[in-house]
Tab-separated table of C-alpha atoms in Angstrom:
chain	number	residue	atom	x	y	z
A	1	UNK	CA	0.000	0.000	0.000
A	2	UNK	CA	1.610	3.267	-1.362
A	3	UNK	CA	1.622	6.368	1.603
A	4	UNK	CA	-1.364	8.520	0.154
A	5	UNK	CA	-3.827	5.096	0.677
A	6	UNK	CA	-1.966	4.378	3.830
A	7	UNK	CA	-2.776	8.038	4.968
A	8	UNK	CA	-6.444	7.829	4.085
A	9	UNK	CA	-7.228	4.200	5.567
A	10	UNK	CA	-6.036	5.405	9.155
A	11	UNK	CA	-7.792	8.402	8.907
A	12	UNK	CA	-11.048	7.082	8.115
A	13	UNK	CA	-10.609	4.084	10.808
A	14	UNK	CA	-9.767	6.781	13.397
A	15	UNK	CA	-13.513	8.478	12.521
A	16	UNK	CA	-14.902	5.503	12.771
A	17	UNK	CA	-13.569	4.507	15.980
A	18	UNK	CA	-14.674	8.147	17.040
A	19	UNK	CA	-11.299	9.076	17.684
A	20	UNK	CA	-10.484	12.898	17.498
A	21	UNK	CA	-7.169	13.720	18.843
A	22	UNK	CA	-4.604	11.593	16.803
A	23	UNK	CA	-1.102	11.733	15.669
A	24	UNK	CA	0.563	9.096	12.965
A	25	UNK	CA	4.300	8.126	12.726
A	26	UNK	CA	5.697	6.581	9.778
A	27	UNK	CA	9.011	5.142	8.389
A	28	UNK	CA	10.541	3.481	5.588
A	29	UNK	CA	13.593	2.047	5.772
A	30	UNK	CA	15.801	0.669	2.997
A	31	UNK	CA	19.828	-0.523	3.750
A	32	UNK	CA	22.249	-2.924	1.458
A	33	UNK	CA	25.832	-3.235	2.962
A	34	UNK	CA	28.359	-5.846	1.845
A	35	UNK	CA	31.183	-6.693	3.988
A	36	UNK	CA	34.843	-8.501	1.821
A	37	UNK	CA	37.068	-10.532	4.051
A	38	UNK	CA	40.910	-11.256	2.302
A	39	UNK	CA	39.887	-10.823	-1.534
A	40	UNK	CA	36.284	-12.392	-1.563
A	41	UNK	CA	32.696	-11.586	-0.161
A	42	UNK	CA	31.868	-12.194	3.236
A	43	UNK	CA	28.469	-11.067	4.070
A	44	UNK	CA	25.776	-9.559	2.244
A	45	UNK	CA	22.476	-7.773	3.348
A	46	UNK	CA	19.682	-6.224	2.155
A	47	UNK	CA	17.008	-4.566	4.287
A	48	UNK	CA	13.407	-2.999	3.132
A	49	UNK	CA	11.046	-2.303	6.259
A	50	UNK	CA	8.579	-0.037	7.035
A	51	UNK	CA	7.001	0.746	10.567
A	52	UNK	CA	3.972	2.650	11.652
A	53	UNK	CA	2.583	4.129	15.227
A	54	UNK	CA	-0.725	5.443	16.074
A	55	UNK	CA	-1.141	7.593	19.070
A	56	UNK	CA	-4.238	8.999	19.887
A	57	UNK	CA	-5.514	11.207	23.604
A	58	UNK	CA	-8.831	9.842	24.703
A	59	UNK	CA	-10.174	11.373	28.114
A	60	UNK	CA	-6.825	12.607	28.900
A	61	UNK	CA	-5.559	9.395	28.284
A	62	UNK	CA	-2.603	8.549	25.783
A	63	UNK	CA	-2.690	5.157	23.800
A	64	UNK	CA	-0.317	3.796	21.558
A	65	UNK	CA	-0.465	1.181	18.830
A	66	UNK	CA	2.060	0.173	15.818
A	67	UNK	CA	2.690	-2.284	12.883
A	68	UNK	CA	5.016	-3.155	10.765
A	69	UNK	CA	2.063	-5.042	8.101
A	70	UNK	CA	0.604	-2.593	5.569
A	71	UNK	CA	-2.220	-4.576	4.857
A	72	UNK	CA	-5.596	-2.796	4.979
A	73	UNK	CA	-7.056	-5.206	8.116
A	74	UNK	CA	-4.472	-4.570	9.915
A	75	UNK	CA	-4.253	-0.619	9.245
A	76	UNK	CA	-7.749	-0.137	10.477
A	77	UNK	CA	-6.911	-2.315	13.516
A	78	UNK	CA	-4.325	0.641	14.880
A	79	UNK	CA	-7.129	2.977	16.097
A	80	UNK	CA	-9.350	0.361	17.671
A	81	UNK	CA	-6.155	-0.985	19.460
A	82	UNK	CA	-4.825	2.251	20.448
A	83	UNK	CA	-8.553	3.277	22.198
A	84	UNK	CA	-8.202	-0.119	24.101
A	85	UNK	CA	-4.510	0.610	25.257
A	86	UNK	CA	-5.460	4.418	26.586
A	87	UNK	CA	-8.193	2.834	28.498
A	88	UNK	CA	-5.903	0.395	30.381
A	89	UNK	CA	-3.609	4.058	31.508
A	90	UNK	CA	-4.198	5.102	34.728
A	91	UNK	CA	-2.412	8.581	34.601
A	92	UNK	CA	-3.908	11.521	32.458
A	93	UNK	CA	-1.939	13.407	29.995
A	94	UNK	CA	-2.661	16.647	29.407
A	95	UNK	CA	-0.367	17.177	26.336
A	96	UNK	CA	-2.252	17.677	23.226
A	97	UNK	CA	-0.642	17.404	19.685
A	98	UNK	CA	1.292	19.780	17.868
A	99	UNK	CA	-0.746	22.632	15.325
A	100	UNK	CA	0.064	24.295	12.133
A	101	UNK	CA	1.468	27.448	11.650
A	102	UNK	CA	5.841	26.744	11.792
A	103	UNK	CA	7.742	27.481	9.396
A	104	UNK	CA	10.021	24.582	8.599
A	105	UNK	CA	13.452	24.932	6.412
A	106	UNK	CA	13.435	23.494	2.990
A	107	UNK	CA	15.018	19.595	3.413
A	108	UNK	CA	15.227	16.935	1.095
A	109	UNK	CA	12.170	15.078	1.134
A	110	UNK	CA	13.101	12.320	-1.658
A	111	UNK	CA	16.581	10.914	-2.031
A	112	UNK	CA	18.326	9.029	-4.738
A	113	UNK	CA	18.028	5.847	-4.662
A	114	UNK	CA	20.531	2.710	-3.700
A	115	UNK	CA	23.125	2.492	-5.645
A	116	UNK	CA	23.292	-1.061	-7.569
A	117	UNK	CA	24.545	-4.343	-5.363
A	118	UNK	CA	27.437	-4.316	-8.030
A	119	UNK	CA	28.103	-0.955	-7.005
A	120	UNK	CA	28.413	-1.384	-3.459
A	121	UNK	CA	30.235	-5.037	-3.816
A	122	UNK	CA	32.771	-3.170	-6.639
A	123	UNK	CA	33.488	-0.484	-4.096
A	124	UNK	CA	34.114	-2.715	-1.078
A	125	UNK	CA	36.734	-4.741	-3.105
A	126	UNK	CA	38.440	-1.738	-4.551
A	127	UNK	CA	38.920	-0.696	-0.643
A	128	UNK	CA	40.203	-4.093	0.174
A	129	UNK	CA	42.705	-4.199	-2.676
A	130	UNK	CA	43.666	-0.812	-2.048
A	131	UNK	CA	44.866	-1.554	1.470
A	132	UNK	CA	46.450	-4.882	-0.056
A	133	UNK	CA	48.711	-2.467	-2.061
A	134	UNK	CA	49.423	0.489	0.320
A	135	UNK	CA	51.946	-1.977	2.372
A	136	UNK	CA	53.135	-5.663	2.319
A	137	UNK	CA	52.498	-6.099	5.963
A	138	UNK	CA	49.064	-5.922	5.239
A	139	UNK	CA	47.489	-9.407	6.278
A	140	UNK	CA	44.818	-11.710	6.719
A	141	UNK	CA	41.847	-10.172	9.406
A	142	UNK	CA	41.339	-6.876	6.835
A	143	UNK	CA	37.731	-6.349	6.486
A	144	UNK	CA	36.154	-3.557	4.238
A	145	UNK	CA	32.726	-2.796	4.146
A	146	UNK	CA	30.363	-0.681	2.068
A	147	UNK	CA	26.900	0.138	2.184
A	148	UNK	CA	23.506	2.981	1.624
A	149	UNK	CA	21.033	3.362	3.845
A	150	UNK	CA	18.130	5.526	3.382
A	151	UNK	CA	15.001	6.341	5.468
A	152	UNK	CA	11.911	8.333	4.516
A	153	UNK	CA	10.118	9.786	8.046
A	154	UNK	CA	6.327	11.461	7.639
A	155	UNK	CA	4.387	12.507	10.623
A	156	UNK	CA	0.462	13.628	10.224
A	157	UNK	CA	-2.104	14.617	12.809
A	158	UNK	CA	-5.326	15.381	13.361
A	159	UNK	CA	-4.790	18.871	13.351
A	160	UNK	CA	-3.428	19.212	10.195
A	161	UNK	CA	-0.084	18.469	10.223
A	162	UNK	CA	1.578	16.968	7.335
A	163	UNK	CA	5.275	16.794	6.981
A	164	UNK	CA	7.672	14.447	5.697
A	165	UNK	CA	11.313	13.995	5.414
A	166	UNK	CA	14.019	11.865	3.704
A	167	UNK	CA	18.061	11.294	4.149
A	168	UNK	CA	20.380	8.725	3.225
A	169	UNK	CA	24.033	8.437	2.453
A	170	UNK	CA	26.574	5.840	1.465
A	171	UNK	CA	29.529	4.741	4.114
A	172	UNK	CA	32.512	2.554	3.587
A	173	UNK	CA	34.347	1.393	6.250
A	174	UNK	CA	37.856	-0.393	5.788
A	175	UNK	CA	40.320	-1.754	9.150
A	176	UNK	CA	43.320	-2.970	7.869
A	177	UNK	CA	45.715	-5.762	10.098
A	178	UNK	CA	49.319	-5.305	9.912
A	179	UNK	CA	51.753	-8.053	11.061
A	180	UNK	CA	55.020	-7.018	11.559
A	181	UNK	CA	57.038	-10.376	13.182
A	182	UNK	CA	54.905	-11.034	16.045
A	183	UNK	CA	53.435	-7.220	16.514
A	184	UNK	CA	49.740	-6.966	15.009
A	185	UNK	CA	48.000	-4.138	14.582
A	186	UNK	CA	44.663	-2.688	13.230
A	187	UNK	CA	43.287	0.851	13.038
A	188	UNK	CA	40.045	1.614	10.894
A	189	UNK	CA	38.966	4.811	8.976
A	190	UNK	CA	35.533	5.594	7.367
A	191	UNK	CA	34.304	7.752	4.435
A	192	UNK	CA	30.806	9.029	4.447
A	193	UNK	CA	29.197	10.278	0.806
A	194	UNK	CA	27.415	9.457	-2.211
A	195	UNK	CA	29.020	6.270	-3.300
A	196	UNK	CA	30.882	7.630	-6.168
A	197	UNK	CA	32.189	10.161	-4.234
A	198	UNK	CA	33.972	7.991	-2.521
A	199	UNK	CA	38.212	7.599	-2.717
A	200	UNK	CA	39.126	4.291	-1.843
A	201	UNK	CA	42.682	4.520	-2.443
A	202	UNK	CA	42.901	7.595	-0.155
A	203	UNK	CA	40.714	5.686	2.574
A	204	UNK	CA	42.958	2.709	2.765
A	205	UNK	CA	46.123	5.041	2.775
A	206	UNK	CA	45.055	6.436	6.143
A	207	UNK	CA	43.658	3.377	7.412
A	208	UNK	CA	47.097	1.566	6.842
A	209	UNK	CA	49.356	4.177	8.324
A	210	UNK	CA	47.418	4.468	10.969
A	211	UNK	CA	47.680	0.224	11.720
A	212	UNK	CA	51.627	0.751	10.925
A	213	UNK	CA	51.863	3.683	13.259
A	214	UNK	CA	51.310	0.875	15.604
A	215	UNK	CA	54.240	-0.969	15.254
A	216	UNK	CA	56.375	-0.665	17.965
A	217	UNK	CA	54.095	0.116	20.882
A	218	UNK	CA	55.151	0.028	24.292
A	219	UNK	CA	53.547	1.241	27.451
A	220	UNK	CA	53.310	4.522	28.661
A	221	UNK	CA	54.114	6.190	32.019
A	222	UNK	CA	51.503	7.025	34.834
A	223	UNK	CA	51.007	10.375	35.477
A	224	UNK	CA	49.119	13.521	35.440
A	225	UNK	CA	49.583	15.291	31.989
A	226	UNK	CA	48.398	17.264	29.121
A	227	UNK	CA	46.623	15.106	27.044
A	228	UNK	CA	45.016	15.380	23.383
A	229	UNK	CA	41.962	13.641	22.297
A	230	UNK	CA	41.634	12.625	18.777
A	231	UNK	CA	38.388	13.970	17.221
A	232	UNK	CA	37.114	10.686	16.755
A	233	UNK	CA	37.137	9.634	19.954
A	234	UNK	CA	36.204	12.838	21.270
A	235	UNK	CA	32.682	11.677	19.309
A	236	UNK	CA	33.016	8.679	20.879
A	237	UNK	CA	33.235	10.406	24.845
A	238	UNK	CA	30.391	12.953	23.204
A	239	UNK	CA	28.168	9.781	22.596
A	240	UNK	CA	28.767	8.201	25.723
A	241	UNK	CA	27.379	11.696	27.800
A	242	UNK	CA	25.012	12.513	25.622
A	243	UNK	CA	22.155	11.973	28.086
A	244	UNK	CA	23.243	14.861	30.501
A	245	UNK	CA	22.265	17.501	27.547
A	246	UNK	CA	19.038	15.925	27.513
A	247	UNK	CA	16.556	17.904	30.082
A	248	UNK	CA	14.389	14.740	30.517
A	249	UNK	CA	17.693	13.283	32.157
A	250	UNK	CA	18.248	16.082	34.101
A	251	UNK	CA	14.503	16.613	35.244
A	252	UNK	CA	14.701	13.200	36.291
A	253	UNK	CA	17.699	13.419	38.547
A	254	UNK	CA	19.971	11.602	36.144
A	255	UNK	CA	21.927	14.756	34.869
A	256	UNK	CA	24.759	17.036	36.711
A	257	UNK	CA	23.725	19.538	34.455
A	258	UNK	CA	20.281	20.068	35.951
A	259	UNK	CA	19.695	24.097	36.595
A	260	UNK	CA	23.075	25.108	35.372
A	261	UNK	CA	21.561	27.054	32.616
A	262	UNK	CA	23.689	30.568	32.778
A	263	UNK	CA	26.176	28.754	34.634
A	264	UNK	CA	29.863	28.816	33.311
A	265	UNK	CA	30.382	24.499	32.587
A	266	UNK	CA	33.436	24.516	30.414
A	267	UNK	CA	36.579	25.947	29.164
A	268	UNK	CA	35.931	29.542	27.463
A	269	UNK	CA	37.117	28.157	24.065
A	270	UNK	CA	34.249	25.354	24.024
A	271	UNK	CA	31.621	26.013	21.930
A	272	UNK	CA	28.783	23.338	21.899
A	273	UNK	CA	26.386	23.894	18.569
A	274	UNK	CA	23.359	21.696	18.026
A	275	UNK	CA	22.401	22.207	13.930
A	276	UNK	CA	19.842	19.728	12.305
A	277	UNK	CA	20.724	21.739	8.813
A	278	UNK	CA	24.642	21.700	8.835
A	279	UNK	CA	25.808	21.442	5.668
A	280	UNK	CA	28.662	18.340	5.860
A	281	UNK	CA	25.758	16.399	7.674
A	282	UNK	CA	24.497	13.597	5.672
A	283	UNK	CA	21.050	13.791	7.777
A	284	UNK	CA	18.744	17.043	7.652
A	285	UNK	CA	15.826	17.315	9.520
A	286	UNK	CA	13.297	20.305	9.391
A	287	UNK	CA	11.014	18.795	11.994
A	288	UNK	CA	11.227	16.457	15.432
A	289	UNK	CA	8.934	13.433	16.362
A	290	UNK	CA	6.669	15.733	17.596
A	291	UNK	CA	6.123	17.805	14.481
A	292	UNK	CA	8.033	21.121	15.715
A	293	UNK	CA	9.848	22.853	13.517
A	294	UNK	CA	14.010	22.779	14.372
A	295	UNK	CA	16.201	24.983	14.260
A	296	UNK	CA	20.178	25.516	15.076
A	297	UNK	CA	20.752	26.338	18.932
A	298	UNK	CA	24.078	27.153	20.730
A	299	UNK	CA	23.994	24.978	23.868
A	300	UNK	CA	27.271	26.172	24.960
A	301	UNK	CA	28.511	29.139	24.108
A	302	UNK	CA	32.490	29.991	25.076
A	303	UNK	CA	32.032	27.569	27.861
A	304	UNK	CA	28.313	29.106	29.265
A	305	UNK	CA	25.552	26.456	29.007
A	306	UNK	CA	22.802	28.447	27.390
A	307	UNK	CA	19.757	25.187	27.202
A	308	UNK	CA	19.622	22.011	27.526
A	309	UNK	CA	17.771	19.540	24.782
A	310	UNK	CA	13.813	19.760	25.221
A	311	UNK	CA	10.743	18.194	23.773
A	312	UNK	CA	7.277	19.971	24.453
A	313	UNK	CA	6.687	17.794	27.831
A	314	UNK	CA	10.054	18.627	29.303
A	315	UNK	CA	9.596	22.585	27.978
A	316	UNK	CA	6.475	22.640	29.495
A	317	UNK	CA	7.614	21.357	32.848
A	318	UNK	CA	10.498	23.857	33.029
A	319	UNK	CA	8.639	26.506	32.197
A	320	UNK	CA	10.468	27.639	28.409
A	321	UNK	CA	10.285	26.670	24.809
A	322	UNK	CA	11.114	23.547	23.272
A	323	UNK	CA	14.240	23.129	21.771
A	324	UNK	CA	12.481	20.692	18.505
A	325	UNK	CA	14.656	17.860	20.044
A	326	UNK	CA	11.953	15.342	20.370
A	327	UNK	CA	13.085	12.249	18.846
A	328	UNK	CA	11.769	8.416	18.433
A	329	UNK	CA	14.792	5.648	18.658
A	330	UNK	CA	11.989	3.101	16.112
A	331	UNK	CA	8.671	4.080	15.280
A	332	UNK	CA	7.041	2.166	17.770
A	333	UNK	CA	9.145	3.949	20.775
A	334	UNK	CA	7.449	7.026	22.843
A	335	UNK	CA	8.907	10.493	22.407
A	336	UNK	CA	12.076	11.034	24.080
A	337	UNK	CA	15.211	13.268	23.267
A	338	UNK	CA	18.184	13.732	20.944
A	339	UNK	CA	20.275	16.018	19.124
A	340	UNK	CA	20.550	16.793	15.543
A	341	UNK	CA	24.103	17.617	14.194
A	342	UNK	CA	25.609	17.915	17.796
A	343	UNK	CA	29.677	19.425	17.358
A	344	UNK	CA	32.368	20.852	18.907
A	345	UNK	CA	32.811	24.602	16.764
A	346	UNK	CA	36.767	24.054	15.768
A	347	UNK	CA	39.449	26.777	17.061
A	348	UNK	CA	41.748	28.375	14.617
A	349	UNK	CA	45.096	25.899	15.044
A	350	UNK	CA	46.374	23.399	13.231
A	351	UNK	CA	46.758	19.897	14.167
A	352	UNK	CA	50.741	20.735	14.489
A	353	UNK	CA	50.031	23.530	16.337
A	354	UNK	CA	47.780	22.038	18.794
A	355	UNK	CA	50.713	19.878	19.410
A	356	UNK	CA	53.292	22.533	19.837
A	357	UNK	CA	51.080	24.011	22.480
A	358	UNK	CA	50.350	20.591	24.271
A	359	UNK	CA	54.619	20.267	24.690
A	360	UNK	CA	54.713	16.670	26.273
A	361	UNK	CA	51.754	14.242	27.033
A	362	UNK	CA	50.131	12.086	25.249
A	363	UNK	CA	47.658	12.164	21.795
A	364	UNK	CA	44.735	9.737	22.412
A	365	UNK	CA	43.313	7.868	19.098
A	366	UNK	CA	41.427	4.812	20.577
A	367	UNK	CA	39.082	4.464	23.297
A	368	UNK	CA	38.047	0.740	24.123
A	369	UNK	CA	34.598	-0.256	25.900
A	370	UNK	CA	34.291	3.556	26.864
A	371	UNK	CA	30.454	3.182	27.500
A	372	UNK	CA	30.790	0.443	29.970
A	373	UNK	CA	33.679	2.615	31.649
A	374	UNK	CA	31.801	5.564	31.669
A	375	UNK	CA	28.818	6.750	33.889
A	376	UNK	CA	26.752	8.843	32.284
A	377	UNK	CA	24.876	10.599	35.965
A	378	UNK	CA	28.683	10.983	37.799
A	379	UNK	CA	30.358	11.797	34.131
A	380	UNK	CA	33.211	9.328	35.957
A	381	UNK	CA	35.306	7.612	33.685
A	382	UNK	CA	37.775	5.053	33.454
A	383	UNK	CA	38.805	3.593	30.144
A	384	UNK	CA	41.632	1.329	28.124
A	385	UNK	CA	43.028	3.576	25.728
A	386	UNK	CA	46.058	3.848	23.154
A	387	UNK	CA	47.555	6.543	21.388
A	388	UNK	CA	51.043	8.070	20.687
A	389	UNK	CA	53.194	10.181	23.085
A	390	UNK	CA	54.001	13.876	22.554
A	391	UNK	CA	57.202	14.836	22.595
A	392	UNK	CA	58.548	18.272	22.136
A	393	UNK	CA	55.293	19.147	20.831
A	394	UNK	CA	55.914	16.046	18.190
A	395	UNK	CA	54.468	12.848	18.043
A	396	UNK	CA	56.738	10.308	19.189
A	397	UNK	CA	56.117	6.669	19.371
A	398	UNK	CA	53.414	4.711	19.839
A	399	UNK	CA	51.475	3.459	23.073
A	400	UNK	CA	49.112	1.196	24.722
A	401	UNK	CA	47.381	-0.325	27.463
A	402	UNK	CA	47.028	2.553	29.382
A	403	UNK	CA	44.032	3.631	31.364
A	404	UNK	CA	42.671	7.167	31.393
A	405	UNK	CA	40.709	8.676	34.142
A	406	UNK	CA	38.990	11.235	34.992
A	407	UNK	CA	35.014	13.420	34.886
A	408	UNK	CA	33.343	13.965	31.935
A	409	UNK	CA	32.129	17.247	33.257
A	410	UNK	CA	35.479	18.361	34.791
A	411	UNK	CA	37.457	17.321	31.285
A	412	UNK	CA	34.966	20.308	29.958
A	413	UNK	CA	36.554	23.261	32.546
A	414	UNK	CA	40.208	21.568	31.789
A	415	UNK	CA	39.883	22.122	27.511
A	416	UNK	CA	43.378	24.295	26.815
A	417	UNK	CA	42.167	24.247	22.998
A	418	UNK	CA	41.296	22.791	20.320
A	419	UNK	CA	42.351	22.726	16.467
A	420	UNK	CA	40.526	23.024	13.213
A	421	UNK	CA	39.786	19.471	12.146
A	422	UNK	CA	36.150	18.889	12.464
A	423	UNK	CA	35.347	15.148	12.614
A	424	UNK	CA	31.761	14.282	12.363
A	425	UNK	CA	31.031	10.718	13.062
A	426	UNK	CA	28.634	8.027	11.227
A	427	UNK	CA	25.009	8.621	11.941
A	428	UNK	CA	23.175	7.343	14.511
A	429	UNK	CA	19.189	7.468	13.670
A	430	UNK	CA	18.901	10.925	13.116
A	431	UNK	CA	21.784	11.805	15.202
A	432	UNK	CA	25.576	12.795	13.912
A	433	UNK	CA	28.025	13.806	16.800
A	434	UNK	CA	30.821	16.238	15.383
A	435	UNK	CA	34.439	17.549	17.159
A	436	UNK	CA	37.616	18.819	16.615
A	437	UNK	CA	41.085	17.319	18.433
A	438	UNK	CA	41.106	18.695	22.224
A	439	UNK	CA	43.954	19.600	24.537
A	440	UNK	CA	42.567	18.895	27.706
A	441	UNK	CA	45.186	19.568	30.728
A	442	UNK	CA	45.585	16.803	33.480
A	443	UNK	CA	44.084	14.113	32.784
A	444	UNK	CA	45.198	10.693	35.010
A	445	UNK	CA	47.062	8.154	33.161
A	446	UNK	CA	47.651	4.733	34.299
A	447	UNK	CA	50.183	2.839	32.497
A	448	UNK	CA	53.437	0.989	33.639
């Protein structure tokens, strides 16, 4: 069943089941990656599914009911099932859903299509050959992976809303091994863009120095010292905390950052930007799950936290506006929170210059099992790491095994600087998280 006969069989069955106050979430999903082991295919999947959720307010009373089964029968069945499953609530809801009258930015709302399976298989193998050739060292346990994933999200309601979305992008993914006697090593690196867009032999160029920067590794010293963060795994520490931005968390007790609005939280040069139109991002949204309009908001500005993430529930509780960050995890989940294109705005230096000004320490590039070393209340955390020393204001040689401690919240105040490489990472639902390297001054390390 196309959309447009979709959209009209719910409507009618919500009449009929004299339902008034409604609101209709829909997704389509479609994803093909194929994964090359050695010189030869590994894995291949292909994924088409859409996904549908019927809320309606009955008596002050929310019920919910979804499907992923487009047939007619079961289409009507949604508003029926939804009246049953407000009437077993006990609480009352006084939230209504969301009007006309925003004005939402122009987004994509259709999206070329997936490439062809040849496409996707030809680029994957061109990747893996690539990192074959870059160095001899280069063994067996390389795995390259390419794939498009798109996803179509419309939201309509009984008062008249009617919006609809659509992003997608193409990602390859390549982690060379490199033996060296009995020293192995892997390091990955991704590329996110339109398939053809895509350099393969650049890709597996950095992914293979990056293994064979490696070699050698020995432990590092314990100690209290400057230490730099790579931008990738400062999106990786971003993703781990996210929940403390969100003002359900903090409303809830389960953020440090509850009431510090106005408050000074970080280092002057940190500047915490929450876009859902930046223009690198390969997902643009003009509205949230609950049909708001978004827009870009500073949530930190030079250190100050100016808001933290809101849907209407968590707006209306504290009293302001919502933010437009109301998000769904699946169509079938309730409304909860999330950001859009959530970075770190770059500084002005250069990678080498970060460097210069960091002297001696060390330069983080891996993070291992940070989210089950991390508490995300406390901001505590305690993680396995490698990386490279600094040296001079050089990198020097390689490291690992080391532990690095310290508070997620604290690590904000202790930012030094940062350089100009914006990193943002793959996509996560509708979320990309986005940084630049960080010079963060004494941090705990734990090694030999």
């Amino acid at each position: 069943m196309d959309y447009k006969k979709l959209k009209y069989t719910i409507e009618d069955a919500a009449k009929n089941a004299g339902i008034t106050e409604y609101e209709v979430y829909y997704t389509e999903y479609r994803g093909m990656d194929v994964s090359v082991f050695a010189s030869e295919i590994k894995s291949f999947n292909s994924d088409e599914s859409r996904g549908i959720c019927f809320r309606c307010r009955v008596n002050g009373k929310i019920g919910y009911a979804s499907t992923e089964w487009m047939e007619e029968e079961e289409l009507r069945s949604l508003p029926v099932r939804a009246l049953e499953n407000a009437a077993l609530i006990e609480n009352t809801d006084n939230d209504d859903f969301y009007g006309t009258g925003d004005h939402y930015q122009k987004a994509e709302t259709e999206i070329a299509p997936l490439a062809a399976t040849g496409q996707y298989i030809e680029k994957a193998l061109s990747c893996q050959k690539a990192c074959y050739d870059a160095d001899s060292r280069v063994s067996e346990g390389t795995e390259t992976s390419a794939g498009g994933y798109r996803t179509v999200i419309c939201l309509f309601n009984s008062n008249g809303l009617d919006l609809s979305a659509a992003y997608g992008f193409d990602l390859v993914v390549t982690a060379p091994v490199v033996r060296d006697g009995n020293d192995v090593n892997a390091a990955y690196s991704f590329s996110i863009k339109s398939l053809d867009e895509i350099d393969t032999a650049a890709l597996a160029k950095e992914a293979v120095k990056r293994s064979v920067q490696k070699i050698g590794a020995v432990q590092q010293e314990s100690g209290k010292m400057p230490v730099i963060i790579s931008n990738e795994q400062v999106c990786t520490m971003m993703g781990a905390f996210l929940s403390a931005f969100s003002a359900d968390a903090a409303q809830k007790g389960l953020s440090l950052l509850a009431g510090k609005e106005g408050e000074q939280i970080a280092s002057d040069c940190v500047t915490l930007i929450d876009d859902p139109f930046y223009a690198d991002s390969p997902v643009k949204m003009p509205f949230d799950a609950e049909g708001v309009a978004t827009f870009a908001k500073t949530v930190i500005d030079n250190g100050k936290l100016k808001t933290l993430l809101h849907n209407r529930k968590t707006a209306k509780k504290a009293g302001v506006k919502t933010t437009a960050n109301a998000s769904k995890h699946s169509y079938a989940d309730t409304v909860s929170i999330s950001p859009y294109c959530f970075y770190i705005k770059p500084g002005s230096l250069s990678f080498e210059e970060l460097l210069a000004e960091a002297k001696d320490g060390v330069y983080i590039t891996e993070f291992k099992g940070l989210h089950a070393g991390a508490n995300a209340v406390t901001g505590d955390f305690s993680i396995d790491s490698e990386g490279f020393t600094i040296e001079n204001g050089k990198i020097g040689h390689a490291v690992r095994s080391f532990t690095v401690a310290g508070n997620f919240f604290t690590l904000l105040q202790n930012i030094r600087t940062l350089d100009d490489r914006l990193l943002l990472d793959s996509p996560s639902g509708t979320t990309v998280l986005g940084a630049p390297d960080l010079l963060v001054d004494g941090l705990s390390i734990a090694g030999k």
